[in-house]
Amino acid sequence: MDSNRRKRRIGILTGGGDAPGLNAVIRAVVHTAMNEFNVEVLGLRNGFDGLVEPEDMIVLSHSEVRGILSHGGTILGAANRGNPFSRKTIVNNKEVISDMSEQALDNIEKLQLDSIIVVGGDGTLTISKALYDKGAPIVGVPKTIDNDMGGTDVTFGFDTAMRTAAEALDKLHTTAESHSRAMILELMGRNAGWIALGAGIASGADSILIPEIPFDLTPVINRFEERAANGSNFNIMSVAEGSRPKGGKQQYKDDAGLYSGRLGGIGQTIADELRVDSGIDSRCTVLGHLQRGGSPTPYDRWLATLYGAGATRLAMAGAYGMMVNLQGREIGSISLSDAVAQTPKLVNPDGDLITAARGLGIVFGDE
């Protein structure tokens, strides 16, 4: 064996919003790379920022990933504003947008990275595909609590977010029943209703509103009145942040109450309309970033671990431009190009989940 031969090296970064299971992916990449292939792993901090400016990188070994399997967040940090193709820089005391993709490619060579595993959602993996098209040796891992990434049956982080949402709905049951109220829980998901639908079914919600099915509040009000007539004078509603009324638009609202590019506020709007139009005492709770936090469920740890191991094997096989995925119960792969093209993956309004929910008596506001 040539003692002067350079040891192979894999880079890994986590982009976009955090999701439970990111650390499980990192751990699996390190263990698989070191145990199966005797390869070094370099952690790049804060998403693609760590590739454009890699001063704060870290060599990852068994000791660095010890004990992180059950931890939420990411030890590498994450950033959803680090697009190297459109990066904010300061030139002559002015903020300008610059294309730093060539610098990112140069750093791949300088860092002697044979491949890079990028863990992220649609935005991060769209950037990954563009970097791959320019020659970057990238393998993708799908991550989003929204479960809307195309090319895979499930993304890790979704199961934990759905559990958190379902537990919140369970807690709202008691206060709703005590005060004879309609309790509305606004949930994340962007343009997809997976979290609201899954949590709503799991917690026995009376109404579920999702972006894929524009709603009218009349069926919701009718449902409340039917339950009241049968002695159940309360209502539980699971509402996706991207839900919109029939003929209306999605609602955008930031933390300061100003309209922006961030979905939110539809839950309170519904509560206000129910109170004004029908006299139903209504309250809205926005679960927010609690859906991203906490320890990942065993399922998310399992899935993230399999994704990390699978991505490492793809990287070592030179299968660049691919994304690891779940197909049924098997780990497979799909091209980043196809995965991005299939995004967003939305709830089928005529699919089995909606059909089952309707059979349970759940109202979607379109009846």
mmCIF file of C-alpha atoms in Angstrom:
data_model
loop_
_atom_site.group_PDB
_atom_site.id
_atom_site.type_symbol
_atom_site.label_atom_id
_atom_site.label_comp_id
_atom_site.label_asym_id
_atom_site.label_seq_id
_atom_site.Cartn_x
_atom_site.Cartn_y
_atom_site.Cartn_z
ATOM 1 C CA MET A 1 0.000 0.000 0.000
ATOM 2 C CA ASP A 2 1.295 3.471 -0.893
ATOM 3 C CA SER A 3 1.932 5.231 2.433
ATOM 4 C CA ASN A 4 1.918 8.603 0.651
ATOM 5 C CA ARG A 5 -1.561 8.124 -0.749
ATOM 6 C CA ARG A 6 -3.970 10.740 0.593
ATOM 7 C CA LYS A 7 -6.755 9.467 2.795
ATOM 8 C CA ARG A 8 -10.149 10.001 1.205
ATOM 9 C CA ARG A 9 -12.366 12.667 2.745
ATOM 10 C CA ILE A 10 -16.129 13.289 2.810
ATOM 11 C CA GLY A 11 -17.647 16.639 3.718
ATOM 12 C CA ILE A 12 -21.066 17.038 5.297
ATOM 13 C CA LEU A 13 -23.262 20.093 5.854
ATOM 14 C CA THR A 14 -26.803 20.673 7.106
ATOM 15 C CA GLY A 15 -28.830 23.389 5.391
ATOM 16 C CA GLY A 16 -32.221 25.030 5.749
ATOM 17 C CA GLY A 17 -34.319 24.938 8.897
ATOM 18 C CA ASP A 18 -33.435 22.463 11.614
ATOM 19 C CA ALA A 19 -35.350 19.209 11.981
ATOM 20 C CA PRO A 20 -35.220 16.393 14.528
ATOM 21 C CA GLY A 21 -32.870 13.713 13.202
ATOM 22 C CA LEU A 22 -30.098 15.861 11.712
ATOM 23 C CA ASN A 23 -27.610 14.696 14.316
ATOM 24 C CA ALA A 24 -28.572 11.086 13.629
ATOM 25 C CA VAL A 25 -27.619 11.601 9.965
ATOM 26 C CA ILE A 26 -24.276 13.151 10.914
ATOM 27 C CA ARG A 27 -23.549 10.291 13.308
ATOM 28 C CA ALA A 28 -24.420 7.661 10.702
ATOM 29 C CA VAL A 29 -22.196 9.307 8.075
ATOM 30 C CA VAL A 30 -19.245 9.394 10.461
ATOM 31 C CA HIS A 31 -19.659 5.799 11.643
ATOM 32 C CA THR A 32 -20.219 4.400 8.146
ATOM 33 C CA ALA A 33 -17.377 6.387 6.593
ATOM 34 C CA MET A 34 -14.880 5.427 9.275
ATOM 35 C CA ASN A 35 -15.952 1.852 10.002
ATOM 36 C CA GLU A 36 -16.820 0.663 6.502
ATOM 37 C CA PHE A 37 -14.523 2.745 4.306
ATOM 38 C CA ASN A 38 -11.766 4.165 6.558
ATOM 39 C CA VAL A 39 -12.595 7.643 5.263
ATOM 40 C CA GLU A 40 -12.220 10.973 7.049
ATOM 41 C CA VAL A 41 -15.298 13.174 7.566
ATOM 42 C CA LEU A 42 -15.134 16.962 7.604
ATOM 43 C CA GLY A 43 -18.054 18.901 9.069
ATOM 44 C CA LEU A 44 -18.877 22.231 7.402
ATOM 45 C CA ARG A 45 -20.695 24.632 9.701
ATOM 46 C CA ASN A 46 -23.856 26.649 9.055
ATOM 47 C CA GLY A 47 -24.976 25.164 5.763
ATOM 48 C CA PHE A 48 -23.448 26.432 2.536
ATOM 49 C CA ASP A 49 -21.842 29.295 4.468
ATOM 50 C CA GLY A 50 -19.348 26.693 5.631
ATOM 51 C CA LEU A 51 -18.480 25.853 2.043
ATOM 52 C CA VAL A 52 -18.064 29.452 0.903
ATOM 53 C CA GLU A 53 -16.108 30.423 4.030
ATOM 54 C CA PRO A 54 -14.836 27.167 5.582
ATOM 55 C CA GLU A 55 -12.705 28.655 8.366
ATOM 56 C CA ASP A 56 -14.781 27.052 11.140
ATOM 57 C CA MET A 57 -14.838 23.481 9.845
ATOM 58 C CA ILE A 58 -14.388 20.484 12.124
ATOM 59 C CA VAL A 59 -12.945 17.003 11.617
ATOM 60 C CA LEU A 60 -15.613 14.572 12.798
ATOM 61 C CA SER A 61 -14.651 11.309 14.441
ATOM 62 C CA HIS A 62 -16.417 8.861 16.738
ATOM 63 C CA SER A 63 -15.817 11.098 19.750
ATOM 64 C CA GLU A 64 -17.452 14.154 18.146
ATOM 65 C CA VAL A 65 -20.685 12.273 17.419
ATOM 66 C CA ARG A 66 -20.866 10.283 20.637
ATOM 67 C CA GLY A 67 -24.219 10.732 22.352
ATOM 68 C CA ILE A 68 -25.884 12.852 19.653
ATOM 69 C CA LEU A 69 -28.248 10.225 18.209
ATOM 70 C CA SER A 70 -31.180 11.309 20.370
ATOM 71 C CA HIS A 71 -30.400 15.031 20.349
ATOM 72 C CA GLY A 72 -32.444 17.536 18.344
ATOM 73 C CA GLY A 73 -30.911 20.306 16.266
ATOM 74 C CA THR A 74 -27.579 19.921 14.497
ATOM 75 C CA ILE A 75 -24.050 20.084 15.885
ATOM 76 C CA LEU A 76 -22.955 21.679 12.597
ATOM 77 C CA GLY A 77 -25.473 24.509 12.673
ATOM 78 C CA ALA A 78 -27.903 25.292 9.886
ATOM 79 C CA ALA A 79 -28.660 28.291 7.695
ATOM 80 C CA ASN A 80 -31.460 28.864 5.204
ATOM 81 C CA ARG A 81 -30.017 32.071 3.744
ATOM 82 C CA GLY A 82 -26.623 30.808 2.614
ATOM 83 C CA ASN A 83 -27.219 30.354 -1.124
ATOM 84 C CA PRO A 84 -23.749 30.586 -2.733
ATOM 85 C CA PHE A 85 -25.363 31.602 -6.037
ATOM 86 C CA SER A 86 -27.004 34.608 -4.387
ATOM 87 C CA ARG A 87 -24.939 35.597 -1.383
ATOM 88 C CA LYS A 88 -25.113 38.921 0.402
ATOM 89 C CA THR A 89 -21.707 40.613 0.627
ATOM 90 C CA ILE A 90 -20.476 44.091 1.524
ATOM 91 C CA VAL A 91 -18.679 46.024 -1.224
ATOM 92 C CA ASN A 92 -17.645 49.646 -0.597
ATOM 93 C CA ASN A 93 -19.889 49.730 2.479
ATOM 94 C CA LYS A 94 -22.885 48.644 0.404
ATOM 95 C CA GLU A 95 -24.769 45.364 0.505
ATOM 96 C CA VAL A 96 -24.659 43.575 -2.834
ATOM 97 C CA ILE A 97 -25.751 40.145 -4.053
ATOM 98 C CA SER A 98 -22.863 38.091 -5.413
ATOM 99 C CA ASP A 99 -22.488 34.703 -7.071
ATOM 100 C CA MET A 100 -19.990 32.870 -4.842
ATOM 101 C CA SER A 101 -20.514 29.439 -6.374
ATOM 102 C CA GLU A 102 -17.055 29.368 -7.967
ATOM 103 C CA GLN A 103 -15.516 30.097 -4.579
ATOM 104 C CA ALA A 104 -17.491 27.194 -3.139
ATOM 105 C CA LEU A 105 -16.180 24.913 -5.891
ATOM 106 C CA ASP A 106 -12.628 26.123 -5.295
ATOM 107 C CA ASN A 107 -12.958 25.348 -1.594
ATOM 108 C CA ILE A 108 -14.054 21.798 -2.346
ATOM 109 C CA GLU A 109 -10.716 21.332 -4.081
ATOM 110 C CA LYS A 110 -8.719 23.187 -1.424
ATOM 111 C CA LEU A 111 -10.283 21.104 1.339
ATOM 112 C CA GLN A 112 -9.525 17.952 -0.674
ATOM 113 C CA LEU A 113 -13.112 16.780 -0.442
ATOM 114 C CA ASP A 114 -13.809 13.743 -2.589
ATOM 115 C CA SER A 115 -17.545 14.239 -2.036
ATOM 116 C CA ILE A 116 -20.010 16.296 -0.021
ATOM 117 C CA ILE A 117 -23.158 15.024 1.657
ATOM 118 C CA VAL A 118 -25.749 17.800 1.827
ATOM 119 C CA VAL A 119 -28.677 17.360 4.209
ATOM 120 C CA GLY A 120 -31.610 19.647 3.486
ATOM 121 C CA GLY A 121 -35.045 20.329 2.094
ATOM 122 C CA ASP A 122 -36.169 21.611 -1.270
ATOM 123 C CA GLY A 123 -34.225 24.881 -1.157
ATOM 124 C CA THR A 124 -30.978 23.300 -0.017
ATOM 125 C CA LEU A 125 -31.235 20.411 -2.468
ATOM 126 C CA THR A 126 -32.126 22.751 -5.346
ATOM 127 C CA ILE A 127 -28.869 24.589 -4.629
ATOM 128 C CA SER A 128 -27.108 21.219 -4.397
ATOM 129 C CA LYS A 129 -28.380 20.253 -7.835
ATOM 130 C CA ALA A 130 -27.094 23.553 -9.269
ATOM 131 C CA LEU A 131 -23.665 23.001 -7.688
ATOM 132 C CA TYR A 132 -23.610 19.437 -8.998
ATOM 133 C CA ASP A 133 -24.360 20.781 -12.480
ATOM 134 C CA LYS A 134 -21.201 22.879 -12.120
ATOM 135 C CA GLY A 135 -19.140 19.840 -11.156
ATOM 136 C CA ALA A 136 -19.504 19.522 -7.378
ATOM 137 C CA PRO A 137 -19.427 15.880 -6.136
ATOM 138 C CA ILE A 138 -22.644 16.132 -4.121
ATOM 139 C CA VAL A 139 -24.982 13.525 -2.626
ATOM 140 C CA GLY A 140 -28.262 14.707 -1.077
ATOM 141 C CA VAL A 141 -30.221 13.647 1.998
ATOM 142 C CA PRO A 142 -33.889 14.779 2.178
ATOM 143 C CA LYS A 143 -34.841 16.632 5.353
ATOM 144 C CA THR A 144 -37.973 18.576 6.258
ATOM 145 C CA ILE A 145 -40.595 18.417 8.962
ATOM 146 C CA ASP A 146 -43.118 19.401 6.267
ATOM 147 C CA ASN A 147 -42.693 16.038 4.458
ATOM 148 C CA ASP A 148 -43.098 17.860 1.135
ATOM 149 C CA MET A 149 -39.792 16.868 -0.474
ATOM 150 C CA GLY A 150 -40.358 14.972 -3.701
ATOM 151 C CA GLY A 151 -38.606 11.763 -4.648
ATOM 152 C CA THR A 152 -39.031 10.012 -1.305
ATOM 153 C CA ASP A 153 -41.937 8.519 0.606
ATOM 154 C CA VAL A 154 -41.035 10.190 3.907
ATOM 155 C CA THR A 155 -38.541 12.752 5.173
ATOM 156 C CA PHE A 156 -37.044 12.480 8.631
ATOM 157 C CA GLY A 157 -38.262 15.119 11.065
ATOM 158 C CA PHE A 158 -41.867 14.723 9.965
ATOM 159 C CA ASP A 159 -42.739 11.980 12.433
ATOM 160 C CA THR A 160 -41.430 14.013 15.377
ATOM 161 C CA ALA A 161 -43.250 17.157 14.240
ATOM 162 C CA MET A 162 -46.482 15.206 13.789
ATOM 163 C CA ARG A 163 -46.144 13.709 17.269
ATOM 164 C CA THR A 164 -45.532 17.135 18.810
ATOM 165 C CA ALA A 165 -48.580 18.518 17.009
ATOM 166 C CA ALA A 166 -50.782 15.580 18.002
ATOM 167 C CA GLU A 167 -49.747 15.914 21.645
ATOM 168 C CA ALA A 168 -50.617 19.625 21.537
ATOM 169 C CA LEU A 169 -54.040 18.834 20.077
ATOM 170 C CA ASP A 170 -54.565 16.258 22.832
ATOM 171 C CA LYS A 171 -53.888 18.946 25.445
ATOM 172 C CA LEU A 172 -56.240 21.397 23.751
ATOM 173 C CA HIS A 173 -59.059 18.852 24.035
ATOM 174 C CA THR A 174 -59.322 19.328 27.790
ATOM 175 C CA THR A 175 -59.485 23.116 27.752
ATOM 176 C CA ALA A 176 -61.865 23.111 24.779
ATOM 177 C CA GLU A 177 -64.236 20.765 26.583
ATOM 178 C CA SER A 178 -64.001 22.700 29.849
ATOM 179 C CA HIS A 179 -64.981 26.003 28.243
ATOM 180 C CA SER A 180 -67.197 24.792 25.364
ATOM 181 C CA ARG A 181 -64.891 26.364 22.808
ATOM 182 C CA ALA A 182 -63.523 25.818 19.367
ATOM 183 C CA MET A 183 -59.766 25.366 19.804
ATOM 184 C CA ILE A 184 -57.667 25.956 16.701
ATOM 185 C CA LEU A 185 -54.069 24.791 16.402
ATOM 186 C CA GLU A 186 -52.104 26.420 13.566
ATOM 187 C CA LEU A 187 -49.333 24.152 12.316
ATOM 188 C CA MET A 188 -46.355 24.399 9.984
ATOM 189 C CA GLY A 189 -46.159 22.799 6.558
ATOM 190 C CA ARG A 190 -45.926 25.660 4.059
ATOM 191 C CA ASN A 191 -47.949 24.592 1.004
ATOM 192 C CA ALA A 192 -48.418 21.009 2.196
ATOM 193 C CA GLY A 193 -50.851 19.752 4.808
ATOM 194 C CA TRP A 194 -49.048 16.612 5.974
ATOM 195 C CA ILE A 195 -48.482 17.715 9.585
ATOM 196 C CA ALA A 196 -51.982 19.101 10.086
ATOM 197 C CA LEU A 197 -53.566 16.047 8.471
ATOM 198 C CA GLY A 198 -51.500 13.453 10.316
ATOM 199 C CA ALA A 199 -51.788 15.137 13.705
ATOM 200 C CA GLY A 200 -55.480 15.827 13.199
ATOM 201 C CA ILE A 201 -56.260 12.197 12.445
ATOM 202 C CA ALA A 202 -54.062 10.970 15.309
ATOM 203 C CA SER A 203 -55.722 13.269 17.865
ATOM 204 C CA GLY A 204 -59.324 12.905 16.739
ATOM 205 C CA ALA A 205 -59.753 16.455 15.440
ATOM 206 C CA ASP A 206 -63.224 17.483 14.323
ATOM 207 C CA SER A 207 -61.992 19.676 11.465
ATOM 208 C CA ILE A 208 -58.761 19.705 9.463
ATOM 209 C CA LEU A 209 -57.889 22.521 7.081
ATOM 210 C CA ILE A 210 -55.011 22.052 4.631
ATOM 211 C CA PRO A 211 -53.665 23.997 1.633
ATOM 212 C CA GLU A 212 -54.648 21.283 -0.814
ATOM 213 C CA ILE A 213 -58.362 21.716 -0.042
ATOM 214 C CA PRO A 214 -59.603 25.343 -0.068
ATOM 215 C CA PHE A 215 -62.169 25.745 2.694
ATOM 216 C CA ASP A 216 -65.452 27.378 3.581
ATOM 217 C CA LEU A 217 -66.272 27.811 7.268
ATOM 218 C CA THR A 218 -69.941 26.857 6.876
ATOM 219 C CA PRO A 219 -69.256 23.082 7.147
ATOM 220 C CA VAL A 220 -67.024 23.767 10.164
ATOM 221 C CA ILE A 221 -69.815 25.706 11.869
ATOM 222 C CA ASN A 222 -72.305 22.976 10.980
ATOM 223 C CA ARG A 223 -69.990 20.399 12.528
ATOM 224 C CA PHE A 224 -69.778 22.421 15.744
ATOM 225 C CA GLU A 225 -73.584 22.695 15.927
ATOM 226 C CA GLU A 226 -74.048 18.968 15.228
ATOM 227 C CA ARG A 227 -71.670 18.083 18.052
ATOM 228 C CA ALA A 228 -73.392 20.541 20.394
ATOM 229 C CA ALA A 229 -76.755 18.943 19.618
ATOM 230 C CA ASN A 230 -75.255 15.592 20.617
ATOM 231 C CA GLY A 231 -73.856 16.906 23.893
ATOM 232 C CA SER A 232 -70.292 17.725 22.786
ATOM 233 C CA ASN A 233 -70.195 21.504 22.894
ATOM 234 C CA PHE A 234 -66.592 21.942 21.735
ATOM 235 C CA ASN A 235 -64.544 21.581 18.549
ATOM 236 C CA ILE A 236 -60.913 20.775 17.809
ATOM 237 C CA MET A 237 -59.423 22.149 14.590
ATOM 238 C CA SER A 238 -56.036 21.232 13.079
ATOM 239 C CA VAL A 239 -55.112 24.002 10.635
ATOM 240 C CA ALA A 240 -52.104 24.131 8.314
ATOM 241 C CA GLU A 241 -50.448 27.549 8.034
ATOM 242 C CA GLY A 242 -50.873 27.508 4.248
ATOM 243 C CA SER A 243 -54.627 26.884 4.290
ATOM 244 C CA ARG A 244 -56.745 29.303 2.302
ATOM 245 C CA PRO A 245 -60.473 29.974 1.915
ATOM 246 C CA LYS A 246 -62.271 29.147 -1.304
ATOM 247 C CA GLY A 247 -61.569 31.910 -3.781
ATOM 248 C CA GLY A 248 -59.063 33.467 -1.381
ATOM 249 C CA LYS A 249 -55.321 33.621 -0.875
ATOM 250 C CA GLN A 250 -52.882 32.254 1.656
ATOM 251 C CA GLN A 251 -52.079 34.536 4.561
ATOM 252 C CA TYR A 252 -48.558 35.862 5.124
ATOM 253 C CA LYS A 253 -47.519 37.408 8.376
ATOM 254 C CA ASP A 254 -44.245 37.747 10.244
ATOM 255 C CA ASP A 255 -43.597 37.905 13.974
ATOM 256 C CA ALA A 256 -44.040 41.686 14.017
ATOM 257 C CA GLY A 257 -47.485 41.458 12.472
ATOM 258 C CA LEU A 258 -46.298 42.823 9.135
ATOM 259 C CA TYR A 259 -47.023 41.052 5.878
ATOM 260 C CA SER A 260 -43.967 39.319 4.478
ATOM 261 C CA GLY A 261 -42.958 36.088 2.778
ATOM 262 C CA ARG A 262 -43.723 33.991 5.852
ATOM 263 C CA LEU A 263 -46.976 32.053 6.058
ATOM 264 C CA GLY A 264 -49.000 32.514 9.206
ATOM 265 C CA GLY A 265 -52.023 34.045 10.855
ATOM 266 C CA ILE A 266 -54.752 31.981 9.225
ATOM 267 C CA GLY A 267 -55.630 30.293 12.530
ATOM 268 C CA GLN A 268 -56.400 33.579 14.275
ATOM 269 C CA THR A 269 -58.348 34.794 11.253
ATOM 270 C CA ILE A 270 -60.527 31.680 11.433
ATOM 271 C CA ALA A 271 -61.013 32.115 15.188
ATOM 272 C CA ASP A 272 -62.117 35.718 14.673
ATOM 273 C CA GLU A 273 -64.533 34.792 11.883
ATOM 274 C CA LEU A 274 -66.087 31.963 13.888
ATOM 275 C CA ARG A 275 -66.587 34.313 16.825
ATOM 276 C CA VAL A 276 -68.077 37.143 14.758
ATOM 277 C CA ASP A 277 -70.121 35.157 12.234
ATOM 278 C CA SER A 278 -71.534 32.416 14.446
ATOM 279 C CA GLY A 279 -70.910 33.412 18.051
ATOM 280 C CA ILE A 280 -68.660 30.391 18.633
ATOM 281 C CA ASP A 281 -66.155 31.090 21.406
ATOM 282 C CA SER A 282 -62.891 30.364 19.600
ATOM 283 C CA ARG A 283 -59.216 30.428 20.528
ATOM 284 C CA CYS A 284 -56.128 29.938 18.357
ATOM 285 C CA THR A 285 -52.756 28.531 19.374
ATOM 286 C CA VAL A 286 -49.767 28.720 17.024
ATOM 287 C CA LEU A 287 -47.435 25.806 17.759
ATOM 288 C CA GLY A 288 -44.583 27.337 15.776
ATOM 289 C CA HIS A 289 -40.998 26.206 16.237
ATOM 290 C CA LEU A 290 -41.885 23.671 18.906
ATOM 291 C CA GLN A 291 -42.510 21.424 15.902
ATOM 292 C CA ARG A 292 -38.822 21.609 14.991
ATOM 293 C CA GLY A 293 -37.439 21.059 18.464
ATOM 294 C CA GLY A 294 -36.819 18.254 20.882
ATOM 295 C CA SER A 295 -35.527 14.728 20.658
ATOM 296 C CA PRO A 296 -36.392 12.863 17.433
ATOM 297 C CA THR A 297 -38.788 9.950 17.663
ATOM 298 C CA PRO A 298 -37.360 6.437 17.325
ATOM 299 C CA TYR A 299 -38.740 6.335 13.769
ATOM 300 C CA ASP A 300 -36.949 9.543 12.805
ATOM 301 C CA ARG A 301 -33.706 8.293 14.381
ATOM 302 C CA TRP A 302 -34.059 5.053 12.421
ATOM 303 C CA LEU A 303 -34.824 6.788 9.134
ATOM 304 C CA ALA A 304 -32.134 9.447 9.545
ATOM 305 C CA THR A 305 -29.568 6.779 10.391
ATOM 306 C CA LEU A 306 -30.440 4.756 7.293
ATOM 307 C CA TYR A 307 -30.312 7.909 5.172
ATOM 308 C CA GLY A 308 -26.875 8.818 6.526
ATOM 309 C CA ALA A 309 -25.484 5.348 5.922
ATOM 310 C CA GLY A 310 -27.050 5.175 2.461
ATOM 311 C CA ALA A 311 -25.745 8.597 1.455
ATOM 312 C CA THR A 312 -22.236 7.624 2.531
ATOM 313 C CA ARG A 313 -22.341 4.519 0.363
ATOM 314 C CA LEU A 314 -23.587 6.569 -2.598
ATOM 315 C CA ALA A 315 -20.724 9.014 -2.086
ATOM 316 C CA MET A 316 -18.137 6.256 -1.879
ATOM 317 C CA ALA A 317 -19.550 4.680 -5.047
ATOM 318 C CA GLY A 318 -19.166 7.980 -6.892
ATOM 319 C CA ALA A 319 -22.939 8.288 -7.376
ATOM 320 C CA TYR A 320 -22.908 12.071 -7.352
ATOM 321 C CA GLY A 321 -25.986 14.111 -8.197
ATOM 322 C CA MET A 322 -28.145 11.552 -6.393
ATOM 323 C CA MET A 323 -30.391 11.786 -3.338
ATOM 324 C CA VAL A 324 -30.928 8.920 -0.930
ATOM 325 C CA ASN A 325 -34.606 8.099 -0.451
ATOM 326 C CA LEU A 326 -37.160 5.766 1.085
ATOM 327 C CA GLN A 327 -39.093 3.568 -1.333
ATOM 328 C CA GLY A 328 -41.651 1.550 0.580
ATOM 329 C CA ARG A 329 -39.504 0.016 3.303
ATOM 330 C CA GLU A 330 -36.258 0.039 1.326
ATOM 331 C CA ILE A 331 -33.546 2.680 1.111
ATOM 332 C CA GLY A 332 -32.831 3.644 -2.486
ATOM 333 C CA SER A 333 -31.839 6.702 -4.469
ATOM 334 C CA ILE A 334 -33.110 9.155 -7.065
ATOM 335 C CA SER A 335 -31.404 11.894 -9.033
ATOM 336 C CA LEU A 336 -31.432 15.327 -7.425
ATOM 337 C CA SER A 337 -32.896 16.623 -10.667
ATOM 338 C CA ASP A 338 -35.902 14.304 -10.464
ATOM 339 C CA ALA A 339 -36.372 14.845 -6.728
ATOM 340 C CA VAL A 340 -36.421 18.624 -7.092
ATOM 341 C CA ALA A 341 -38.784 18.371 -10.076
ATOM 342 C CA GLN A 342 -41.233 16.330 -7.961
ATOM 343 C CA THR A 343 -41.267 18.954 -5.188
ATOM 344 C CA PRO A 344 -43.474 19.979 -3.482
ATOM 345 C CA LYS A 345 -45.048 16.639 -2.680
ATOM 346 C CA LEU A 346 -48.603 17.509 -1.681
ATOM 347 C CA VAL A 347 -51.462 15.683 0.001
ATOM 348 C CA ASN A 348 -53.762 14.046 -2.546
ATOM 349 C CA PRO A 349 -57.274 15.424 -1.874
ATOM 350 C CA ASP A 350 -58.712 12.190 -3.267
ATOM 351 C CA GLY A 351 -56.179 9.877 -1.629
ATOM 352 C CA ASP A 352 -56.555 7.227 1.046
ATOM 353 C CA LEU A 353 -55.697 9.525 3.974
ATOM 354 C CA ILE A 354 -58.373 12.069 3.123
ATOM 355 C CA THR A 355 -60.894 9.327 2.345
ATOM 356 C CA ALA A 356 -60.219 7.664 5.701
ATOM 357 C CA ALA A 357 -60.508 10.975 7.545
ATOM 358 C CA ARG A 358 -63.826 11.792 5.886
ATOM 359 C CA GLY A 359 -65.075 8.352 6.884
ATOM 360 C CA LEU A 360 -64.267 9.241 10.486
ATOM 361 C CA GLY A 361 -66.479 12.301 10.206
ATOM 362 C CA ILE A 362 -63.661 14.833 9.974
ATOM 363 C CA VAL A 363 -64.645 18.030 8.140
ATOM 364 C CA PHE A 364 -62.293 19.667 5.611
ATOM 365 C CA GLY A 365 -64.419 22.717 4.856
ATOM 366 C CA ASP A 366 -65.263 21.728 1.287
ATOM 367 C CA GLU A 367 -68.425 19.716 1.891
#
